[in-house]
Structure formats: C-alpha cells, structure tokens
C-alpha cells in the first residue's frame, strides 16, 4: 500500500538468521474491509498473539541452551586438565547438574503455560509471562555457563557456543522485555 516502506537491514549482536528492519507507515490509508475485528479491539487482538509468541521465544531459549549444554558435555569428556577429564571434576559436575535442573524447570513451566493457553485458562497470560521470563533468563545463563566450560575455545566461533550466547541474549528483550513480564505477573498478583 502507498506509505509502507522498510528501513535498512540492521546489524545485530546475534540472531543473524533473521533479518531485522523497521516497518515504516506514513499516512497509510487502510480500507475498513481489511479490519480484523470491531473498532477499538486492535490492542486486544495484538496482545492475544503475544502469549503464544512468548512461549515460542521461551522454547527457542530452551533449545539453544540445551544444545550448548550438550556441546559442553561432549567437550568435557575429551578435554583433560591437571591429569583428569573435565567431566571428572566434581565442581564441574555440580555445575552441570544445576544447568540440567534449571533447564528442566524451564521446560516444565513452558509446558504448564502452553497447556493453560490451549485450555484458555484464566491465568494463561500470567503463566506465559512467567515462562517467557524464566526460560529466557535461565536459557541465557545456562548457555553462558556452557561457554565457560570450554575455556578459551568457548570464545572462538569454531565451537558454536558463543553464537548461541549471542543469539539467546535478545530473547530477554523481544516479545516484551523481561521487566514487562514481571510487570504482567505483578499486576495479576496485586490485582488478586
Ligand atoms: C532483533 C529484534 C527483533 C525484533 N522484532 C520485532 C518484531 O518482529 N516485531 C515487533 O513489534 N518488535 C520487534 N522488536 C522490538 C522489541 O519487541 C522491543 O525492542 C522490545 O519490546 C522492547 O521495547 P523497546 O525497545 O521500546 O524498549 P523500551 O520500552 O524503551 O525499554 C527500555 C528498557 O526499560 C525497561 N522498561 C520499560 N518500561 C518499563 C516499566 N514500566 N517497568 C520497568 N522497566 C521498564 C525495559 O524493560 C527495557 O529494559 C525486535 C527487537 C529486536 C532487537
């Protein structure tokens, strides 16, 4: 339509598999026949799409972090330091145990929120916000800890973990920042 244009492709820290540009709307005339619902309901329609989107972003964080953990486990089996394989040091085993436990908690909360959304439960929006906030914070943190397990190699692109860390960082920002997720949960709690 006349008035719709796009900004330049943005250079980003990560997420380079998906191009990001501004969508610019200047004096765009949209006919009534294109309306998605009754007048005044646009915000509600847009918000309704976000609950599922938040689960999607949480699931992307979970998958990325699981992949980083799997890569770290494989690396720790072969790398030796001070005469032992890395996966034989109890301090590192405990770190792995925490990472796996936190990912399992994120996975379970995502399932719970997805179930609430599917069944149109009244607390679905709050659960989706909780799951997005938790899975994206934990996902980033687990990926960062996995990178640490590689030592200096973790910082090199060859091993693929630094890319996961850069990609997961944005999940704490988009589809509603994690501060806004807390706002949604807090409003629901205080409202009660
Ligand atoms: C790679 C990428 C892709 C994107 N894709 C899309 C897309 O496809 N569609 C789309 O619509 N948008 C997209 N976005 C935009 C994204 O959704 C927003 O950047 C995000 O929602 C945050 O909004 P903002 O940048 O305006 O931050 P601001 O609203 O300016 O917030 C700045 C900071 O203040 C905090 N803050 C703001 N208000 C409060 C408050 N009330 N209480 C506490 N803290 C607060 C925020 O959490 C944040 O930390 C994309 C962004 C990126 C980086």
PDB file of C-alpha atoms and ligand atoms in Angstrom:
ATOM      1  CA  UNK A   1       0.000   0.000   0.000  1.00  0.00           C
ATOM      2  CA  UNK A   2       1.240   3.544  -0.574  1.00  0.00           C
ATOM      3  CA  UNK A   3       3.085   4.821   2.511  1.00  0.00           C
ATOM      4  CA  UNK A   4       4.524   1.438   3.587  1.00  0.00           C
ATOM      5  CA  UNK A   5       8.306   1.198   3.433  1.00  0.00           C
ATOM      6  CA  UNK A   6      11.147  -0.634   5.168  1.00  0.00           C
ATOM      7  CA  UNK A   7      14.272   0.578   6.964  1.00  0.00           C
ATOM      8  CA  UNK A   8      17.753  -0.715   6.275  1.00  0.00           C
ATOM      9  CA  UNK A   9      18.727  -4.201   7.442  1.00  0.00           C
ATOM     10  CA  UNK A  10      20.071  -3.761  10.995  1.00  0.00           C
ATOM     11  CA  UNK A  11      23.486  -5.011  12.152  1.00  0.00           C
ATOM     12  CA  UNK A  12      22.992  -7.047  15.345  1.00  0.00           C
ATOM     13  CA  UNK A  13      24.886  -8.814  18.108  1.00  0.00           C
ATOM     14  CA  UNK A  14      23.277 -12.131  17.063  1.00  0.00           C
ATOM     15  CA  UNK A  15      20.061 -13.506  15.543  1.00  0.00           C
ATOM     16  CA  UNK A  16      21.564 -13.136  12.088  1.00  0.00           C
ATOM     17  CA  UNK A  17      19.465 -15.954  10.629  1.00  0.00           C
ATOM     18  CA  UNK A  18      16.567 -13.495  10.685  1.00  0.00           C
ATOM     19  CA  UNK A  19      16.838 -10.068   9.028  1.00  0.00           C
ATOM     20  CA  UNK A  20      15.528  -7.178  11.153  1.00  0.00           C
ATOM     21  CA  UNK A  21      14.230  -3.927   9.644  1.00  0.00           C
ATOM     22  CA  UNK A  22      11.842  -1.189  10.656  1.00  0.00           C
ATOM     23  CA  UNK A  23       8.406  -1.246   9.079  1.00  0.00           C
ATOM     24  CA  UNK A  24       7.578   2.399   8.344  1.00  0.00           C
ATOM     25  CA  UNK A  25       3.971   3.524   7.950  1.00  0.00           C
ATOM     26  CA  UNK A  26       3.490   7.079   6.613  1.00  0.00           C
ATOM     27  CA  UNK A  27      -0.088   8.295   6.004  1.00  0.00           C
ATOM     28  CA  UNK A  28      -1.144   4.749   5.072  1.00  0.00           C
ATOM     29  CA  UNK A  29      -4.866   4.516   4.304  1.00  0.00           C
ATOM     30  CA  UNK A  30      -6.280   1.111   5.247  1.00  0.00           C
ATOM     31  CA  UNK A  31      -9.803   0.275   4.000  1.00  0.00           C
ATOM     32  CA  UNK A  32     -12.443  -0.859   6.513  1.00  0.00           C
ATOM     33  CA  UNK A  33     -12.688  -4.206   4.707  1.00  0.00           C
ATOM     34  CA  UNK A  34      -9.147  -5.004   5.982  1.00  0.00           C
ATOM     35  CA  UNK A  35     -10.137  -4.670   9.646  1.00  0.00           C
ATOM     36  CA  UNK A  36      -9.507  -7.826  11.695  1.00  0.00           C
ATOM     37  CA  UNK A  37     -12.287  -7.151  14.214  1.00  0.00           C
ATOM     38  CA  UNK A  38     -14.574  -4.495  15.647  1.00  0.00           C
ATOM     39  CA  UNK A  39     -13.293  -0.926  16.023  1.00  0.00           C
ATOM     40  CA  UNK A  40     -11.309  -0.426  19.243  1.00  0.00           C
ATOM     41  CA  UNK A  41     -10.297  -4.084  19.619  1.00  0.00           C
ATOM     42  CA  UNK A  42      -6.877  -3.825  17.898  1.00  0.00           C
ATOM     43  CA  UNK A  43      -4.810  -3.712  21.079  1.00  0.00           C
ATOM     44  CA  UNK A  44      -6.612  -6.762  22.464  1.00  0.00           C
ATOM     45  CA  UNK A  45      -6.063  -8.709  19.219  1.00  0.00           C
ATOM     46  CA  UNK A  46      -2.358  -7.796  19.183  1.00  0.00           C
ATOM     47  CA  UNK A  47      -1.933  -8.778  22.842  1.00  0.00           C
ATOM     48  CA  UNK A  48      -3.687 -12.122  22.279  1.00  0.00           C
ATOM     49  CA  UNK A  49      -0.994 -13.025  19.741  1.00  0.00           C
ATOM     50  CA  UNK A  50       1.751 -12.331  22.240  1.00  0.00           C
ATOM     51  CA  UNK A  51       1.025 -15.136  24.720  1.00  0.00           C
ATOM     52  CA  UNK A  52       1.858 -17.823  22.131  1.00  0.00           C
ATOM     53  CA  UNK A  53       4.793 -15.768  20.839  1.00  0.00           C
ATOM     54  CA  UNK A  54       6.237 -15.656  24.327  1.00  0.00           C
ATOM     55  CA  UNK A  55       6.080 -19.441  24.639  1.00  0.00           C
ATOM     56  CA  UNK A  56       7.785 -19.657  21.255  1.00  0.00           C
ATOM     57  CA  UNK A  57      10.665 -17.389  22.360  1.00  0.00           C
ATOM     58  CA  UNK A  58      10.970 -19.278  25.672  1.00  0.00           C
ATOM     59  CA  UNK A  59      11.148 -22.564  23.749  1.00  0.00           C
ATOM     60  CA  UNK A  60      13.874 -21.130  21.460  1.00  0.00           C
ATOM     61  CA  UNK A  61      15.911 -20.230  24.555  1.00  0.00           C
ATOM     62  CA  UNK A  62      15.396 -23.693  25.981  1.00  0.00           C
ATOM     63  CA  UNK A  63      16.515 -25.392  22.747  1.00  0.00           C
ATOM     64  CA  UNK A  64      19.559 -23.158  22.347  1.00  0.00           C
ATOM     65  CA  UNK A  65      20.625 -23.675  25.950  1.00  0.00           C
ATOM     66  CA  UNK A  66      20.096 -27.463  25.733  1.00  0.00           C
ATOM     67  CA  UNK A  67      22.298 -27.524  22.645  1.00  0.00           C
ATOM     68  CA  UNK A  68      25.015 -25.513  24.472  1.00  0.00           C
ATOM     69  CA  UNK A  69      24.829 -27.928  27.419  1.00  0.00           C
ATOM     70  CA  UNK A  70      25.088 -30.954  25.089  1.00  0.00           C
ATOM     71  CA  UNK A  71      28.126 -29.418  23.376  1.00  0.00           C
ATOM     72  CA  UNK A  72      29.775 -28.710  26.745  1.00  0.00           C
ATOM     73  CA  UNK A  73      29.150 -32.290  27.937  1.00  0.00           C
ATOM     74  CA  UNK A  74      30.740 -33.724  24.802  1.00  0.00           C
ATOM     75  CA  UNK A  75      33.735 -31.390  25.102  1.00  0.00           C
ATOM     76  CA  UNK A  76      34.266 -32.184  28.794  1.00  0.00           C
ATOM     77  CA  UNK A  77      34.512 -35.890  28.001  1.00  0.00           C
ATOM     78  CA  UNK A  78      37.582 -35.328  25.815  1.00  0.00           C
ATOM     79  CA  UNK A  79      39.408 -32.347  27.336  1.00  0.00           C
ATOM     80  CA  UNK A  80      41.949 -33.171  30.064  1.00  0.00           C
ATOM     81  CA  UNK A  81      43.371 -30.676  32.592  1.00  0.00           C
ATOM     82  CA  UNK A  82      45.538 -31.445  35.638  1.00  0.00           C
ATOM     83  CA  UNK A  83      45.577 -35.152  34.656  1.00  0.00           C
ATOM     84  CA  UNK A  84      41.788 -35.634  34.634  1.00  0.00           C
ATOM     85  CA  UNK A  85      38.951 -35.290  32.126  1.00  0.00           C
ATOM     86  CA  UNK A  86      36.938 -32.119  32.805  1.00  0.00           C
ATOM     87  CA  UNK A  87      33.801 -34.183  33.479  1.00  0.00           C
ATOM     88  CA  UNK A  88      35.610 -35.950  36.352  1.00  0.00           C
ATOM     89  CA  UNK A  89      35.940 -32.754  38.446  1.00  0.00           C
ATOM     90  CA  UNK A  90      33.134 -32.709  40.988  1.00  0.00           C
ATOM     91  CA  UNK A  91      32.922 -28.908  40.989  1.00  0.00           C
ATOM     92  CA  UNK A  92      32.150 -29.017  37.254  1.00  0.00           C
ATOM     93  CA  UNK A  93      29.770 -31.981  37.651  1.00  0.00           C
ATOM     94  CA  UNK A  94      27.773 -29.944  40.189  1.00  0.00           C
ATOM     95  CA  UNK A  95      27.634 -27.058  37.725  1.00  0.00           C
ATOM     96  CA  UNK A  96      26.313 -29.438  35.044  1.00  0.00           C
ATOM     97  CA  UNK A  97      23.720 -30.767  37.484  1.00  0.00           C
ATOM     98  CA  UNK A  98      22.482 -27.226  38.192  1.00  0.00           C
ATOM     99  CA  UNK A  99      22.310 -26.380  34.492  1.00  0.00           C
ATOM    100  CA  UNK A 100      20.309 -29.517  33.670  1.00  0.00           C
ATOM    101  CA  UNK A 101      17.992 -28.967  36.641  1.00  0.00           C
ATOM    102  CA  UNK A 102      17.284 -25.338  35.725  1.00  0.00           C
ATOM    103  CA  UNK A 103      16.571 -26.265  32.102  1.00  0.00           C
ATOM    104  CA  UNK A 104      14.182 -28.982  33.243  1.00  0.00           C
ATOM    105  CA  UNK A 105      12.371 -26.437  35.441  1.00  0.00           C
ATOM    106  CA  UNK A 106      12.092 -24.049  32.459  1.00  0.00           C
ATOM    107  CA  UNK A 107      10.813 -26.867  30.233  1.00  0.00           C
ATOM    108  CA  UNK A 108       8.177 -27.878  32.790  1.00  0.00           C
ATOM    109  CA  UNK A 109       6.966 -24.282  33.234  1.00  0.00           C
ATOM    110  CA  UNK A 110       6.751 -23.830  29.444  1.00  0.00           C
ATOM    111  CA  UNK A 111       4.609 -26.976  29.166  1.00  0.00           C
ATOM    112  CA  UNK A 112       2.407 -25.782  32.013  1.00  0.00           C
ATOM    113  CA  UNK A 113       1.914 -22.368  30.364  1.00  0.00           C
ATOM    114  CA  UNK A 114       1.276 -23.948  26.937  1.00  0.00           C
ATOM    115  CA  UNK A 115      -1.357 -26.203  28.484  1.00  0.00           C
ATOM    116  CA  UNK A 116      -3.011 -23.177  30.160  1.00  0.00           C
ATOM    117  CA  UNK A 117      -3.053 -21.336  26.817  1.00  0.00           C
ATOM    118  CA  UNK A 118      -4.503 -24.343  24.945  1.00  0.00           C
ATOM    119  CA  UNK A 119      -7.273 -24.754  27.516  1.00  0.00           C
ATOM    120  CA  UNK A 120      -7.905 -20.963  27.702  1.00  0.00           C
ATOM    121  CA  UNK A 121      -7.282 -20.986  31.460  1.00  0.00           C
ATOM    122  CA  UNK A 122      -7.851 -17.593  33.162  1.00  0.00           C
ATOM    123  CA  UNK A 123      -4.227 -17.427  34.358  1.00  0.00           C
ATOM    124  CA  UNK A 124      -2.781 -18.273  30.902  1.00  0.00           C
ATOM    125  CA  UNK A 125      -1.367 -14.777  30.226  1.00  0.00           C
ATOM    126  CA  UNK A 126       0.375 -14.685  33.614  1.00  0.00           C
ATOM    127  CA  UNK A 127       1.798 -18.192  33.147  1.00  0.00           C
ATOM    128  CA  UNK A 128       3.059 -17.332  29.637  1.00  0.00           C
ATOM    129  CA  UNK A 129       4.801 -14.228  31.059  1.00  0.00           C
ATOM    130  CA  UNK A 130       6.323 -16.315  33.888  1.00  0.00           C
ATOM    131  CA  UNK A 131       7.505 -18.979  31.438  1.00  0.00           C
ATOM    132  CA  UNK A 132       8.988 -16.453  28.967  1.00  0.00           C
ATOM    133  CA  UNK A 133      10.844 -14.592  31.710  1.00  0.00           C
ATOM    134  CA  UNK A 134      12.149 -17.740  33.386  1.00  0.00           C
ATOM    135  CA  UNK A 135      13.091 -19.740  30.263  1.00  0.00           C
ATOM    136  CA  UNK A 136      14.901 -16.815  28.597  1.00  0.00           C
ATOM    137  CA  UNK A 137      16.841 -15.782  31.726  1.00  0.00           C
ATOM    138  CA  UNK A 138      17.797 -19.385  32.543  1.00  0.00           C
ATOM    139  CA  UNK A 139      18.485 -20.213  28.884  1.00  0.00           C
ATOM    140  CA  UNK A 140      20.947 -17.353  28.529  1.00  0.00           C
ATOM    141  CA  UNK A 141      22.592 -18.139  31.846  1.00  0.00           C
ATOM    142  CA  UNK A 142      22.993 -21.856  31.033  1.00  0.00           C
ATOM    143  CA  UNK A 143      24.451 -21.058  27.593  1.00  0.00           C
ATOM    144  CA  UNK A 144      26.925 -18.645  29.214  1.00  0.00           C
ATOM    145  CA  UNK A 145      27.963 -21.290  31.766  1.00  0.00           C
ATOM    146  CA  UNK A 146      28.354 -23.847  28.947  1.00  0.00           C
ATOM    147  CA  UNK A 147      30.677 -21.413  27.149  1.00  0.00           C
ATOM    148  CA  UNK A 148      32.773 -21.152  30.318  1.00  0.00           C
ATOM    149  CA  UNK A 149      33.294 -24.947  30.316  1.00  0.00           C
ATOM    150  CA  UNK A 150      35.172 -24.631  27.012  1.00  0.00           C
ATOM    151  CA  UNK A 151      37.714 -22.209  28.463  1.00  0.00           C
ATOM    152  CA  UNK A 152      39.276 -20.083  25.716  1.00  0.00           C
ATOM    153  CA  UNK A 153      37.776 -22.254  22.970  1.00  0.00           C
ATOM    154  CA  UNK A 154      34.314 -21.164  24.131  1.00  0.00           C
ATOM    155  CA  UNK A 155      35.052 -17.682  22.862  1.00  0.00           C
ATOM    156  CA  UNK A 156      36.029 -18.916  19.392  1.00  0.00           C
ATOM    157  CA  UNK A 157      33.332 -19.153  16.751  1.00  0.00           C
ATOM    158  CA  UNK A 158      34.561 -22.616  15.656  1.00  0.00           C
ATOM    159  CA  UNK A 159      32.865 -24.318  18.641  1.00  0.00           C
ATOM    160  CA  UNK A 160      29.465 -22.689  18.064  1.00  0.00           C
ATOM    161  CA  UNK A 161      28.688 -21.848  21.697  1.00  0.00           C
ATOM    162  CA  UNK A 162      29.471 -18.133  21.511  1.00  0.00           C
ATOM    163  CA  UNK A 163      26.882 -17.878  18.716  1.00  0.00           C
ATOM    164  CA  UNK A 164      24.243 -19.462  20.964  1.00  0.00           C
ATOM    165  CA  UNK A 165      25.053 -16.976  23.754  1.00  0.00           C
ATOM    166  CA  UNK A 166      24.750 -14.029  21.334  1.00  0.00           C
ATOM    167  CA  UNK A 167      21.530 -15.399  19.843  1.00  0.00           C
ATOM    168  CA  UNK A 168      19.833 -16.060  23.181  1.00  0.00           C
ATOM    169  CA  UNK A 169      20.610 -12.606  24.600  1.00  0.00           C
ATOM    170  CA  UNK A 170      17.858 -10.943  22.581  1.00  0.00           C
ATOM    171  CA  UNK A 171      15.172 -13.288  23.919  1.00  0.00           C
ATOM    172  CA  UNK A 172      15.297 -11.366  27.209  1.00  0.00           C
ATOM    173  CA  UNK A 173      14.385  -8.208  25.247  1.00  0.00           C
ATOM    174  CA  UNK A 174      11.928  -9.025  22.474  1.00  0.00           C
ATOM    175  CA  UNK A 175       8.324 -10.258  22.565  1.00  0.00           C
ATOM    176  CA  UNK A 176       8.074  -7.998  25.656  1.00  0.00           C
ATOM    177  CA  UNK A 177      11.142  -7.407  27.832  1.00  0.00           C
ATOM    178  CA  UNK A 178      11.617  -9.488  30.956  1.00  0.00           C
ATOM    179  CA  UNK A 179      10.862  -6.394  33.053  1.00  0.00           C
ATOM    180  CA  UNK A 180       7.476  -6.193  31.311  1.00  0.00           C
ATOM    181  CA  UNK A 181       6.954  -9.921  32.023  1.00  0.00           C
ATOM    182  CA  UNK A 182       7.465  -9.148  35.721  1.00  0.00           C
ATOM    183  CA  UNK A 183       5.017  -6.262  35.395  1.00  0.00           C
ATOM    184  CA  UNK A 184       2.346  -8.618  33.971  1.00  0.00           C
ATOM    185  CA  UNK A 185       2.871 -11.165  36.758  1.00  0.00           C
ATOM    186  CA  UNK A 186       2.971  -8.494  39.489  1.00  0.00           C
ATOM    187  CA  UNK A 187      -0.219  -6.803  38.243  1.00  0.00           C
ATOM    188  CA  UNK A 188      -2.010 -10.145  38.302  1.00  0.00           C
ATOM    189  CA  UNK A 189      -0.804 -10.846  41.859  1.00  0.00           C
ATOM    190  CA  UNK A 190      -1.589  -7.385  43.216  1.00  0.00           C
ATOM    191  CA  UNK A 191      -4.933  -7.374  41.381  1.00  0.00           C
ATOM    192  CA  UNK A 192      -5.859 -10.543  43.211  1.00  0.00           C
TER     193      UNK A 192
HETATM  194  C1  LIG B   1      16.262  -8.458  16.874  1.00  0.00           C
HETATM  195  C2  LIG B   1      14.974  -7.806  17.219  1.00  0.00           C
HETATM  196  C3  LIG B   1      13.818  -8.187  16.570  1.00  0.00           C
HETATM  197  C4  LIG B   1      12.609  -7.570  16.874  1.00  0.00           C
HETATM  198  N1  LIG B   1      11.486  -7.973  16.218  1.00  0.00           N
HETATM  199  C5  LIG B   1      10.329  -7.339  16.453  1.00  0.00           C
HETATM  200  C6  LIG B   1       9.150  -7.703  15.721  1.00  0.00           C
HETATM  201  O1  LIG B   1       9.177  -8.585  14.870  1.00  0.00           O
HETATM  202  N2  LIG B   1       8.002  -7.014  15.976  1.00  0.00           N
HETATM  203  C7  LIG B   1       7.956  -6.025  16.908  1.00  0.00           C
HETATM  204  O2  LIG B   1       6.881  -5.433  17.109  1.00  0.00           O
HETATM  205  N3  LIG B   1       9.030  -5.689  17.628  1.00  0.00           N
HETATM  206  C8  LIG B   1      10.211  -6.310  17.421  1.00  0.00           C
HETATM  207  N4  LIG B   1      11.327  -5.961  18.142  1.00  0.00           N
HETATM  208  C9  LIG B   1      11.213  -4.881  19.126  1.00  0.00           C
HETATM  209  C10 LIG B   1      11.149  -5.422  20.553  1.00  0.00           C
HETATM  210  O3  LIG B   1       9.938  -6.104  20.770  1.00  0.00           O
HETATM  211  C11 LIG B   1      11.341  -4.236  21.520  1.00  0.00           C
HETATM  212  O4  LIG B   1      12.659  -3.742  21.353  1.00  0.00           O
HETATM  213  C12 LIG B   1      11.090  -4.643  22.957  1.00  0.00           C
HETATM  214  O5  LIG B   1       9.740  -4.976  23.164  1.00  0.00           O
HETATM  215  C13 LIG B   1      11.464  -3.545  23.962  1.00  0.00           C
HETATM  216  O6  LIG B   1      10.867  -2.346  23.629  1.00  0.00           O
HETATM  217  P1  LIG B   1      11.764  -1.041  23.478  1.00  0.00           P
HETATM  218  O7  LIG B   1      12.957  -1.376  22.642  1.00  0.00           O
HETATM  219  O8  LIG B   1      10.864   0.042  23.021  1.00  0.00           O
HETATM  220  O9  LIG B   1      12.319  -0.790  24.951  1.00  0.00           O
HETATM  221  P2  LIG B   1      11.821   0.337  25.973  1.00  0.00           P
HETATM  222  O10 LIG B   1      10.350   0.231  26.134  1.00  0.00           O
HETATM  223  O11 LIG B   1      12.404   1.648  25.560  1.00  0.00           O
HETATM  224  O12 LIG B   1      12.526  -0.174  27.313  1.00  0.00           O
HETATM  225  C14 LIG B   1      13.861   0.146  27.663  1.00  0.00           C
HETATM  226  C15 LIG B   1      14.179  -0.531  28.994  1.00  0.00           C
HETATM  227  O13 LIG B   1      13.310  -0.050  30.024  1.00  0.00           O
HETATM  228  C16 LIG B   1      12.581  -1.111  30.608  1.00  0.00           C
HETATM  229  N5  LIG B   1      11.220  -0.682  30.911  1.00  0.00           N
HETATM  230  C17 LIG B   1      10.354  -0.045  30.084  1.00  0.00           C
HETATM  231  N6  LIG B   1       9.188   0.158  30.705  1.00  0.00           N
HETATM  232  C18 LIG B   1       9.306  -0.341  31.952  1.00  0.00           C
HETATM  233  C19 LIG B   1       8.442  -0.409  33.092  1.00  0.00           C
HETATM  234  N7  LIG B   1       7.187   0.055  33.041  1.00  0.00           N
HETATM  235  N8  LIG B   1       8.899  -1.004  34.207  1.00  0.00           N
HETATM  236  C20 LIG B   1      10.169  -1.496  34.254  1.00  0.00           C
HETATM  237  N9  LIG B   1      11.034  -1.465  33.216  1.00  0.00           N
HETATM  238  C21 LIG B   1      10.605  -0.885  32.091  1.00  0.00           C
HETATM  239  C22 LIG B   1      12.576  -2.209  29.553  1.00  0.00           C
HETATM  240  O14 LIG B   1      12.383  -3.486  30.139  1.00  0.00           O
HETATM  241  C23 LIG B   1      13.965  -2.047  28.953  1.00  0.00           C
HETATM  242  O15 LIG B   1      14.910  -2.709  29.756  1.00  0.00           O
HETATM  243  C24 LIG B   1      12.547  -6.561  17.868  1.00  0.00           C
HETATM  244  C25 LIG B   1      13.716  -6.194  18.548  1.00  0.00           C
HETATM  245  C26 LIG B   1      14.907  -6.798  18.239  1.00  0.00           C
HETATM  246  C27 LIG B   1      16.151  -6.391  18.989  1.00  0.00           C
END
